[in-house]
């Protein structure tokens, strides 16, 4: 049990540090002009890149790991953790679809993976090809939705 608490402490310390970093970006962009589409694009993409680590199951601060750590250290917070866990589950099962020019349908999570892995992390050819086929406005709506939902859970 003591080892579990040590691991939980480490997870929460890493989460707290990285969440504070995200919050700095979040607060900075709150000051920006909502009508400036170039700035809005940079805001959404920056937040997406930073938030990725919270929704990637190989990261220590993958949100289910954080929820588990909070439960281990603060069992009295079970109700709040349960609410956040439910919201996170809803995000990953979100029904929004992005339809590409060729008729391919992607759910929100797949569309976001195309951006993070195709554009920013690995230059995955298949994912980039799908991005090229995506209407920019629809793509931005998907990114905005994802960033708002996950960002709220992290904060």
Tab-separated table of N, CA and C in Angstrom:
chain	number	residue	atom	x	y	z
A	1	UNK	N	0.825	-1.196	0.000
A	1	UNK	CA	0.000	0.000	0.000
A	1	UNK	C	0.867	1.256	0.000
A	2	UNK	N	1.956	1.258	0.749
A	2	UNK	CA	2.829	2.434	0.791
A	2	UNK	C	3.397	2.727	-0.589
A	3	UNK	N	3.773	1.694	-1.342
A	3	UNK	CA	4.302	1.874	-2.687
A	3	UNK	C	3.250	2.517	-3.600
A	4	UNK	N	1.993	2.102	-3.425
A	4	UNK	CA	0.889	2.673	-4.195
A	4	UNK	C	0.761	4.170	-3.919
A	5	UNK	N	0.928	4.557	-2.669
A	5	UNK	CA	0.842	5.969	-2.299
A	5	UNK	C	2.015	6.762	-2.872
A	6	UNK	N	3.192	6.175	-2.898
A	6	UNK	CA	4.362	6.844	-3.480
A	6	UNK	C	4.129	7.061	-4.973
A	7	UNK	N	3.666	6.019	-5.660
A	7	UNK	CA	3.371	6.146	-7.086
A	7	UNK	C	2.292	7.182	-7.326
A	8	UNK	N	1.269	7.176	-6.499
A	8	UNK	CA	0.184	8.146	-6.638
A	8	UNK	C	0.695	9.565	-6.418
A	9	UNK	N	1.564	9.737	-5.439
A	9	UNK	CA	2.157	11.063	-5.203
A	9	UNK	C	2.948	11.537	-6.412
A	10	UNK	N	3.709	10.644	-7.009
A	10	UNK	CA	4.496	11.007	-8.199
A	10	UNK	C	3.593	11.406	-9.358
A	11	UNK	N	2.556	10.626	-9.580
A	11	UNK	CA	1.616	10.936	-10.662
A	11	UNK	C	1.006	12.318	-10.437
A	12	UNK	N	0.560	12.575	-9.214
A	12	UNK	CA	-0.091	13.859	-8.938
A	12	UNK	C	0.885	15.026	-9.006
A	13	UNK	N	2.123	14.834	-8.588
A	13	UNK	CA	3.122	15.906	-8.704
A	13	UNK	C	3.395	16.224	-10.176
A	14	UNK	N	3.529	15.200	-10.993
A	14	UNK	CA	3.733	15.415	-12.435
A	14	UNK	C	2.509	16.079	-13.049
A	15	UNK	N	1.329	15.600	-12.660
A	15	UNK	CA	0.098	16.192	-13.182
A	15	UNK	C	-0.003	17.666	-12.793
A	16	UNK	N	0.235	17.957	-11.522
A	16	UNK	CA	0.123	19.340	-11.048
A	16	UNK	C	1.084	20.258	-11.809
A	17	UNK	N	2.297	19.816	-11.986
A	17	UNK	CA	3.294	20.627	-12.688
A	17	UNK	C	2.875	20.889	-14.135
A	18	UNK	N	2.461	19.831	-14.829
A	18	UNK	CA	2.097	19.989	-16.240
A	18	UNK	C	0.761	20.716	-16.396
A	19	UNK	N	-0.167	20.509	-15.483
A	19	UNK	CA	-1.442	21.224	-15.548
A	19	UNK	C	-1.236	22.721	-15.314
A	20	UNK	N	-0.336	23.077	-14.405
A	20	UNK	CA	-0.022	24.500	-14.191
A	20	UNK	C	0.592	25.111	-15.442
A	21	UNK	N	1.408	24.358	-16.124
A	21	UNK	CA	2.001	24.831	-17.383
A	21	UNK	C	0.899	25.085	-18.413
A	22	UNK	N	-0.020	24.134	-18.532
A	22	UNK	CA	-1.142	24.314	-19.452
A	22	UNK	C	-1.944	25.552	-19.065
A	23	UNK	N	-2.185	25.727	-17.780
A	23	UNK	CA	-2.976	26.859	-17.294
A	23	UNK	C	-2.335	28.200	-17.664
A	24	UNK	N	-1.008	28.264	-17.671
A	24	UNK	CA	-0.328	29.498	-18.089
A	24	UNK	C	-0.674	29.833	-19.540
A	25	UNK	N	-0.646	28.845	-20.408
A	25	UNK	CA	-1.020	29.069	-21.806
A	25	UNK	C	-2.497	29.437	-21.905
A	26	UNK	N	-3.321	28.704	-21.179
A	26	UNK	CA	-4.758	28.951	-21.194
A	26	UNK	C	-5.050	30.396	-20.782
A	27	UNK	N	-4.459	30.835	-19.693
A	27	UNK	CA	-4.686	32.200	-19.209
A	27	UNK	C	-4.136	33.245	-20.167
A	28	UNK	N	-2.991	32.978	-20.756
A	28	UNK	CA	-2.410	33.902	-21.730
A	28	UNK	C	-3.361	34.113	-22.903
A	29	UNK	N	-3.894	33.020	-23.423
A	29	UNK	CA	-4.758	33.125	-24.588
A	29	UNK	C	-6.122	33.731	-24.257
A	30	UNK	N	-6.506	33.751	-22.988
A	30	UNK	CA	-7.771	34.381	-22.615
A	30	UNK	C	-7.744	35.879	-22.899
A	31	UNK	N	-6.560	36.448	-22.953
A	31	UNK	CA	-6.393	37.883	-23.174
A	31	UNK	C	-6.444	38.243	-24.652
A	32	UNK	N	-6.447	37.245	-25.507
A	32	UNK	CA	-6.357	37.480	-26.948
A	32	UNK	C	-7.699	37.876	-27.547
A	33	UNK	N	-7.625	38.507	-28.714
A	33	UNK	CA	-8.796	38.931	-29.459
A	33	UNK	C	-9.455	37.716	-30.107
A	34	UNK	N	-10.701	37.440	-29.730
A	34	UNK	CA	-11.429	36.278	-30.265
A	34	UNK	C	-11.651	36.378	-31.773
A	35	UNK	N	-11.639	37.568	-32.321
A	35	UNK	CA	-11.928	37.743	-33.744
A	35	UNK	C	-10.702	37.536	-34.626
A	36	UNK	N	-9.539	37.466	-34.046
A	36	UNK	CA	-8.302	37.268	-34.810
A	36	UNK	C	-8.156	35.777	-35.109
A	37	UNK	N	-8.511	35.367	-36.309
A	37	UNK	CA	-8.534	33.943	-36.633
A	37	UNK	C	-7.148	33.311	-36.629
A	38	UNK	N	-6.115	34.058	-37.000
A	38	UNK	CA	-4.761	33.504	-36.949
A	38	UNK	C	-4.356	33.198	-35.508
A	39	UNK	N	-4.644	34.123	-34.612
A	39	UNK	CA	-4.324	33.908	-33.189
A	39	UNK	C	-5.155	32.763	-32.617
A	40	UNK	N	-6.418	32.677	-33.011
A	40	UNK	CA	-7.288	31.606	-32.511
A	40	UNK	C	-6.756	30.244	-32.969
A	41	UNK	N	-6.303	30.181	-34.218
A	41	UNK	CA	-5.719	28.951	-34.743
A	41	UNK	C	-4.496	28.549	-33.917
A	42	UNK	N	-3.596	29.506	-33.676
A	42	UNK	CA	-2.387	29.222	-32.880
A	42	UNK	C	-2.765	28.815	-31.467
A	43	UNK	N	-3.769	29.471	-30.890
A	43	UNK	CA	-4.220	29.114	-29.543
A	43	UNK	C	-4.696	27.666	-29.499
A	44	UNK	N	-5.572	27.308	-30.407
A	44	UNK	CA	-6.129	25.952	-30.394
A	44	UNK	C	-5.064	24.896	-30.640
A	45	UNK	N	-4.188	25.141	-31.575
A	45	UNK	CA	-3.150	24.155	-31.874
A	45	UNK	C	-2.164	24.028	-30.717
A	46	UNK	N	-1.810	25.145	-30.098
A	46	UNK	CA	-0.895	25.113	-28.953
A	46	UNK	C	-1.514	24.339	-27.794
A	47	UNK	N	-2.762	24.644	-27.490
A	47	UNK	CA	-3.440	23.932	-26.408
A	47	UNK	C	-3.552	22.440	-26.724
A	48	UNK	N	-3.856	22.125	-27.980
A	48	UNK	CA	-3.973	20.729	-28.377
A	48	UNK	C	-2.666	19.981	-28.140
A	49	UNK	N	-1.564	20.576	-28.543
A	49	UNK	CA	-0.256	19.939	-28.367
A	49	UNK	C	0.036	19.708	-26.879
A	50	UNK	N	-0.271	20.706	-26.064
A	50	UNK	CA	0.009	20.596	-24.627
A	50	UNK	C	-0.922	19.585	-23.958
A	51	UNK	N	-2.181	19.576	-24.359
A	51	UNK	CA	-3.163	18.694	-23.725
A	51	UNK	C	-2.997	17.221	-24.090
A	52	UNK	N	-2.353	16.945	-25.193
A	52	UNK	CA	-2.230	15.580	-25.687
A	52	UNK	C	-1.769	14.603	-24.609
A	53	UNK	N	-0.834	15.018	-23.807
A	53	UNK	CA	-0.253	14.119	-22.803
A	53	UNK	C	-1.276	13.630	-21.775
A	54	UNK	N	-2.364	14.385	-21.609
A	54	UNK	CA	-3.386	13.999	-20.636
A	54	UNK	C	-4.341	12.943	-21.203
A	55	UNK	N	-4.311	12.755	-22.517
A	55	UNK	CA	-5.224	11.821	-23.166
A	55	UNK	C	-4.468	10.766	-23.973
A	56	UNK	N	-3.252	10.486	-23.560
A	56	UNK	CA	-2.438	9.478	-24.234
A	56	UNK	C	-2.104	8.404	-23.216
A	57	UNK	N	-2.577	7.183	-23.447
A	57	UNK	CA	-2.521	6.157	-22.400
A	57	UNK	C	-1.131	5.657	-22.045
A	58	UNK	N	-0.102	6.127	-22.714
A	58	UNK	CA	1.256	5.724	-22.328
A	58	UNK	C	1.940	6.774	-21.452
A	59	UNK	N	1.227	7.818	-21.126
A	59	UNK	CA	1.789	8.882	-20.286
A	59	UNK	C	1.442	8.633	-18.820
A	60	UNK	N	2.350	9.037	-17.936
A	60	UNK	CA	2.094	8.911	-16.499
A	60	UNK	C	0.887	9.737	-16.080
A	61	UNK	N	0.679	10.857	-16.769
A	61	UNK	CA	-0.412	11.748	-16.376
A	61	UNK	C	-1.645	11.585	-17.262
A	62	UNK	N	-1.752	10.427	-17.906
A	62	UNK	CA	-2.991	10.060	-18.599
A	62	UNK	C	-4.102	10.168	-17.556
A	63	UNK	N	-5.176	10.840	-17.898
A	63	UNK	CA	-6.187	11.185	-16.902
A	63	UNK	C	-6.679	9.997	-16.067
A	64	UNK	N	-6.924	8.803	-16.619
A	64	UNK	CA	-7.300	7.693	-15.737
A	64	UNK	C	-6.241	7.390	-14.670
A	65	UNK	N	-4.968	7.592	-14.976
A	65	UNK	CA	-3.917	7.427	-13.962
A	65	UNK	C	-4.048	8.490	-12.879
A	66	UNK	N	-4.367	9.702	-13.290
A	66	UNK	CA	-4.554	10.798	-12.330
A	66	UNK	C	-5.765	10.505	-11.451
A	67	UNK	N	-6.857	10.072	-12.061
A	67	UNK	CA	-8.053	9.747	-11.276
A	67	UNK	C	-7.748	8.666	-10.242
A	68	UNK	N	-7.004	7.657	-10.656
A	68	UNK	CA	-6.636	6.572	-9.751
A	68	UNK	C	-5.762	7.091	-8.610
A	69	UNK	N	-4.824	7.963	-8.922
A	69	UNK	CA	-3.941	8.524	-7.892
A	69	UNK	C	-4.733	9.353	-6.889
A	70	UNK	N	-5.676	10.140	-7.381
A	70	UNK	CA	-6.499	10.943	-6.467
A	70	UNK	C	-7.313	10.017	-5.568
A	71	UNK	N	-7.852	8.963	-6.140
A	71	UNK	CA	-8.629	8.010	-5.327
A	71	UNK	C	-7.756	7.381	-4.238
A	72	UNK	N	-6.509	7.034	-4.584
A	72	UNK	CA	-5.608	6.430	-3.599
A	72	UNK	C	-5.282	7.380	-2.457
A	73	UNK	N	-5.055	8.635	-2.792
A	73	UNK	CA	-4.610	9.597	-1.777
A	73	UNK	C	-5.739	10.362	-1.108
A	74	UNK	N	-6.839	10.534	-1.825
A	74	UNK	CA	-7.948	11.340	-1.306
A	74	UNK	C	-9.281	10.629	-1.541
A	75	UNK	N	-9.508	9.526	-0.871
A	75	UNK	CA	-10.736	8.757	-1.117
A	75	UNK	C	-12.013	9.566	-0.854
A	76	UNK	N	-11.917	10.606	-0.049
A	76	UNK	CA	-13.091	11.441	0.226
A	76	UNK	C	-13.514	12.265	-0.991
A	77	UNK	N	-12.670	12.307	-2.020
A	77	UNK	CA	-12.983	13.050	-3.247
A	77	UNK	C	-13.611	12.164	-4.327
A	78	UNK	N	-14.050	10.997	-3.957
A	78	UNK	CA	-14.584	10.014	-4.912
A	78	UNK	C	-15.669	10.600	-5.810
A	79	UNK	N	-16.590	11.342	-5.244
A	79	UNK	CA	-17.697	11.883	-6.054
A	79	UNK	C	-17.177	12.826	-7.145
A	80	UNK	N	-16.273	13.721	-6.783
A	80	UNK	CA	-15.708	14.657	-7.762
A	80	UNK	C	-14.899	13.926	-8.826
A	81	UNK	N	-14.116	12.941	-8.396
A	81	UNK	CA	-13.326	12.147	-9.339
A	81	UNK	C	-14.255	11.406	-10.293
A	82	UNK	N	-15.324	10.865	-9.767
A	82	UNK	CA	-16.286	10.143	-10.604
A	82	UNK	C	-16.887	11.031	-11.687
A	83	UNK	N	-17.183	12.272	-11.340
A	83	UNK	CA	-17.738	13.221	-12.319
A	83	UNK	C	-16.725	13.499	-13.420
A	84	UNK	N	-15.486	13.774	-13.021
A	84	UNK	CA	-14.441	14.049	-14.021
A	84	UNK	C	-14.154	12.825	-14.879
A	85	UNK	N	-14.163	11.675	-14.249
A	85	UNK	CA	-13.921	10.432	-14.977
A	85	UNK	C	-15.027	10.196	-16.020
A	86	UNK	N	-16.261	10.485	-15.652
A	86	UNK	CA	-17.383	10.352	-16.572
A	86	UNK	C	-17.232	11.325	-17.742
A	87	UNK	N	-16.855	12.566	-17.451
A	87	UNK	CA	-16.656	13.564	-18.513
A	87	UNK	C	-15.521	13.146	-19.453
A	88	UNK	N	-14.467	12.576	-18.901
A	88	UNK	CA	-13.349	12.107	-19.725
A	88	UNK	C	-13.799	10.943	-20.615
A	89	UNK	N	-14.570	10.038	-20.058
A	89	UNK	CA	-15.096	8.915	-20.829
A	89	UNK	C	-15.999	9.421	-21.954
A	90	UNK	N	-16.838	10.397	-21.663
A	90	UNK	CA	-17.698	10.987	-22.690
A	90	UNK	C	-16.870	11.604	-23.814
A	91	UNK	N	-15.775	12.273	-23.449
A	91	UNK	CA	-14.906	12.895	-24.452
A	91	UNK	C	-14.358	11.840	-25.407
A	92	UNK	N	-13.905	10.732	-24.870
A	92	UNK	CA	-13.303	9.705	-25.706
A	92	UNK	C	-14.329	8.891	-26.494
A	93	UNK	N	-15.600	9.033	-26.148
A	93	UNK	CA	-16.664	8.367	-26.903
A	93	UNK	C	-17.549	9.384	-27.622
A	94	UNK	N	-17.044	10.596	-27.775
A	94	UNK	CA	-17.803	11.694	-28.366
A	94	UNK	C	-18.246	11.326	-29.778
A	95	UNK	N	-19.477	11.615	-30.103
A	95	UNK	CA	-20.063	11.173	-31.375
A	95	UNK	C	-19.839	12.130	-32.545
A	96	UNK	N	-19.192	13.255	-32.326
A	96	UNK	CA	-18.959	14.182	-33.432
A	96	UNK	C	-18.164	13.474	-34.525
A	97	UNK	N	-18.592	13.657	-35.769
A	97	UNK	CA	-17.892	13.044	-36.887
A	97	UNK	C	-17.333	14.110	-37.809
A	98	UNK	N	-16.157	13.839	-38.323
A	98	UNK	CA	-15.533	14.673	-39.335
A	98	UNK	C	-15.579	13.862	-40.624
A	99	UNK	N	-16.244	14.419	-41.640
A	99	UNK	CA	-16.371	13.730	-42.921
A	99	UNK	C	-15.363	14.330	-43.896
A	100	UNK	N	-14.512	13.480	-44.450
A	100	UNK	CA	-13.509	13.933	-45.400
A	100	UNK	C	-14.097	14.027	-46.810
A	101	UNK	N	-13.368	14.687	-47.695
A	101	UNK	CA	-13.809	14.863	-49.089
A	101	UNK	C	-14.129	13.538	-49.770
A	102	UNK	N	-13.419	12.473	-49.407
A	102	UNK	CA	-13.642	11.171	-50.050
A	102	UNK	C	-14.758	10.369	-49.372
A	103	UNK	N	-15.437	10.982	-48.392
A	103	UNK	CA	-16.534	10.318	-47.699
A	103	UNK	C	-16.116	9.580	-46.445
A	104	UNK	N	-14.830	9.490	-46.168
A	104	UNK	CA	-14.348	8.836	-44.946
A	104	UNK	C	-14.885	9.584	-43.729
A	105	UNK	N	-15.358	8.841	-42.745
A	105	UNK	CA	-15.903	9.419	-41.527
A	105	UNK	C	-14.951	9.130	-40.359
A	106	UNK	N	-14.594	10.170	-39.641
A	106	UNK	CA	-13.733	10.018	-38.461
A	106	UNK	C	-14.479	10.537	-37.240
A	107	UNK	N	-14.374	9.817	-36.115
A	107	UNK	CA	-14.934	10.380	-34.888
A	107	UNK	C	-13.980	11.455	-34.366
A	108	UNK	N	-14.406	12.185	-33.361
A	108	UNK	CA	-13.608	13.301	-32.853
A	108	UNK	C	-12.215	12.849	-32.440
A	109	UNK	N	-12.126	11.735	-31.742
A	109	UNK	CA	-10.824	11.259	-31.258
A	109	UNK	C	-9.886	10.933	-32.417
A	110	UNK	N	-10.396	10.261	-33.446
A	110	UNK	CA	-9.567	9.930	-34.614
A	110	UNK	C	-9.090	11.192	-35.334
A	111	UNK	N	-9.986	12.173	-35.453
A	111	UNK	CA	-9.616	13.429	-36.116
A	111	UNK	C	-8.506	14.135	-35.343
A	112	UNK	N	-8.598	14.117	-34.033
A	112	UNK	CA	-7.574	14.746	-33.192
A	112	UNK	C	-6.260	13.984	-33.298
A	113	UNK	N	-6.338	12.668	-33.348
A	113	UNK	CA	-5.120	11.863	-33.518
A	113	UNK	C	-4.434	12.193	-34.842
A	114	UNK	N	-5.219	12.442	-35.884
A	114	UNK	CA	-4.625	12.827	-37.167
A	114	UNK	C	-3.812	14.108	-37.016
A	115	UNK	N	-4.330	15.048	-36.265
A	115	UNK	CA	-3.617	16.311	-36.075
A	115	UNK	C	-2.364	16.099	-35.240
A	116	UNK	N	-2.514	15.474	-34.079
A	116	UNK	CA	-1.360	15.344	-33.187
A	116	UNK	C	-0.273	14.463	-33.771
A	117	UNK	N	-0.654	13.316	-34.324
A	117	UNK	CA	0.358	12.399	-34.855
A	117	UNK	C	0.773	12.742	-36.280
A	118	UNK	N	-0.175	13.211	-37.069
A	118	UNK	CA	0.141	13.512	-38.462
A	118	UNK	C	0.875	14.820	-38.641
A	119	UNK	N	0.403	15.822	-37.958
A	119	UNK	CA	0.935	17.164	-38.172
A	119	UNK	C	2.059	17.530	-37.208
A	120	UNK	N	1.910	17.189	-35.931
A	120	UNK	CA	2.840	17.717	-34.937
A	120	UNK	C	3.875	16.738	-34.398
A	121	UNK	N	3.542	15.474	-34.255
A	121	UNK	CA	4.473	14.573	-33.578
A	121	UNK	C	5.286	13.691	-34.516
A	122	UNK	N	4.660	13.117	-35.511
A	122	UNK	CA	5.363	12.094	-36.286
A	122	UNK	C	5.323	12.265	-37.798
A	123	UNK	N	4.605	13.207	-38.305
A	123	UNK	CA	4.455	13.393	-39.753
A	123	UNK	C	3.992	12.104	-40.425
A	124	UNK	N	3.002	11.466	-39.823
A	124	UNK	CA	2.431	10.230	-40.331
A	124	UNK	C	1.741	10.521	-41.670
A	125	UNK	N	2.216	9.875	-42.716
A	125	UNK	CA	1.757	10.149	-44.086
A	125	UNK	C	0.243	9.970	-44.243
A	126	UNK	N	-0.279	8.859	-43.776
A	126	UNK	CA	-1.715	8.589	-43.906
A	126	UNK	C	-2.554	9.632	-43.192
A	127	UNK	N	-2.111	10.014	-42.012
A	127	UNK	CA	-2.858	11.014	-41.240
A	127	UNK	C	-2.793	12.388	-41.915
A	128	UNK	N	-1.647	12.724	-42.448
A	128	UNK	CA	-1.513	14.004	-43.148
A	128	UNK	C	-2.410	14.010	-44.385
A	129	UNK	N	-2.446	12.908	-45.103
A	129	UNK	CA	-3.313	12.829	-46.286
A	129	UNK	C	-4.774	13.033	-45.907
A	130	UNK	N	-5.200	12.493	-44.764
A	130	UNK	CA	-6.578	12.718	-44.320
A	130	UNK	C	-6.788	14.180	-43.946
A	131	UNK	N	-5.794	14.793	-43.295
A	131	UNK	CA	-5.916	16.207	-42.935
A	131	UNK	C	-6.088	17.092	-44.163
A	132	UNK	N	-5.363	16.777	-45.215
A	132	UNK	CA	-5.450	17.547	-46.454
A	132	UNK	C	-6.872	17.493	-47.008
A	133	UNK	N	-7.577	16.389	-46.772
A	133	UNK	CA	-8.942	16.219	-47.268
A	133	UNK	C	-10.001	16.821	-46.349
A	134	UNK	N	-9.599	17.360	-45.230
A	134	UNK	CA	-10.541	17.874	-44.247
A	134	UNK	C	-10.809	19.351	-44.491
A	135	UNK	N	-12.074	19.722	-44.463
A	135	UNK	CA	-12.452	21.126	-44.549
A	135	UNK	C	-11.883	21.854	-43.327
A	136	UNK	N	-11.155	22.946	-43.554
A	136	UNK	CA	-10.480	23.651	-42.460
A	136	UNK	C	-11.455	24.113	-41.383
A	137	UNK	N	-12.615	24.598	-41.755
A	137	UNK	CA	-13.585	25.060	-40.755
A	137	UNK	C	-14.080	23.908	-39.887
A	138	UNK	N	-14.370	22.777	-40.512
A	138	UNK	CA	-14.818	21.608	-39.759
A	138	UNK	C	-13.708	21.101	-38.841
A	139	UNK	N	-12.506	21.083	-39.377
A	139	UNK	CA	-11.334	20.670	-38.607
A	139	UNK	C	-11.159	21.559	-37.371
A	140	UNK	N	-11.306	22.875	-37.551
A	140	UNK	CA	-11.141	23.804	-36.427
A	140	UNK	C	-12.250	23.629	-35.389
A	141	UNK	N	-13.451	23.315	-35.846
A	141	UNK	CA	-14.554	23.056	-34.910
A	141	UNK	C	-14.231	21.824	-34.067
A	142	UNK	N	-13.704	20.787	-34.704
A	142	UNK	CA	-13.354	19.559	-33.980
A	142	UNK	C	-12.251	19.824	-32.962
A	143	UNK	N	-11.207	20.533	-33.379
A	143	UNK	CA	-10.100	20.839	-32.465
A	143	UNK	C	-10.605	21.687	-31.295
A	144	UNK	N	-11.412	22.688	-31.595
A	144	UNK	CA	-11.942	23.569	-30.540
A	144	UNK	C	-12.763	22.766	-29.529
A	145	UNK	N	-13.622	21.898	-30.031
A	145	UNK	CA	-14.470	21.083	-29.153
A	145	UNK	C	-13.612	20.215	-28.229
A	146	UNK	N	-12.652	19.551	-28.798
A	146	UNK	CA	-11.780	18.666	-28.034
A	146	UNK	C	-10.973	19.442	-26.984
A	147	UNK	N	-10.373	20.547	-27.419
A	147	UNK	CA	-9.550	21.359	-26.513
A	147	UNK	C	-10.390	21.905	-25.363
A	148	UNK	N	-11.586	22.371	-25.657
A	148	UNK	CA	-12.441	22.905	-24.587
A	148	UNK	C	-12.837	21.831	-23.599
A	149	UNK	N	-13.240	20.663	-24.109
A	149	UNK	CA	-13.676	19.588	-23.219
A	149	UNK	C	-12.534	19.038	-22.370
A	150	UNK	N	-11.414	18.699	-22.994
A	150	UNK	CA	-10.288	18.153	-22.241
A	150	UNK	C	-9.661	19.209	-21.340
A	151	UNK	N	-9.537	20.426	-21.834
A	151	UNK	CA	-8.968	21.514	-21.025
A	151	UNK	C	-9.762	21.737	-19.750
A	152	UNK	N	-11.082	21.687	-19.847
A	152	UNK	CA	-11.925	21.869	-18.656
A	152	UNK	C	-11.711	20.747	-17.650
A	153	UNK	N	-11.525	19.538	-18.124
A	153	UNK	CA	-11.282	18.406	-17.215
A	153	UNK	C	-9.945	18.581	-16.511
A	154	UNK	N	-8.923	18.961	-17.254
A	154	UNK	CA	-7.585	19.142	-16.674
A	154	UNK	C	-7.596	20.268	-15.649
A	155	UNK	N	-8.204	21.375	-16.011
A	155	UNK	CA	-8.231	22.523	-15.088
A	155	UNK	C	-9.039	22.183	-13.852
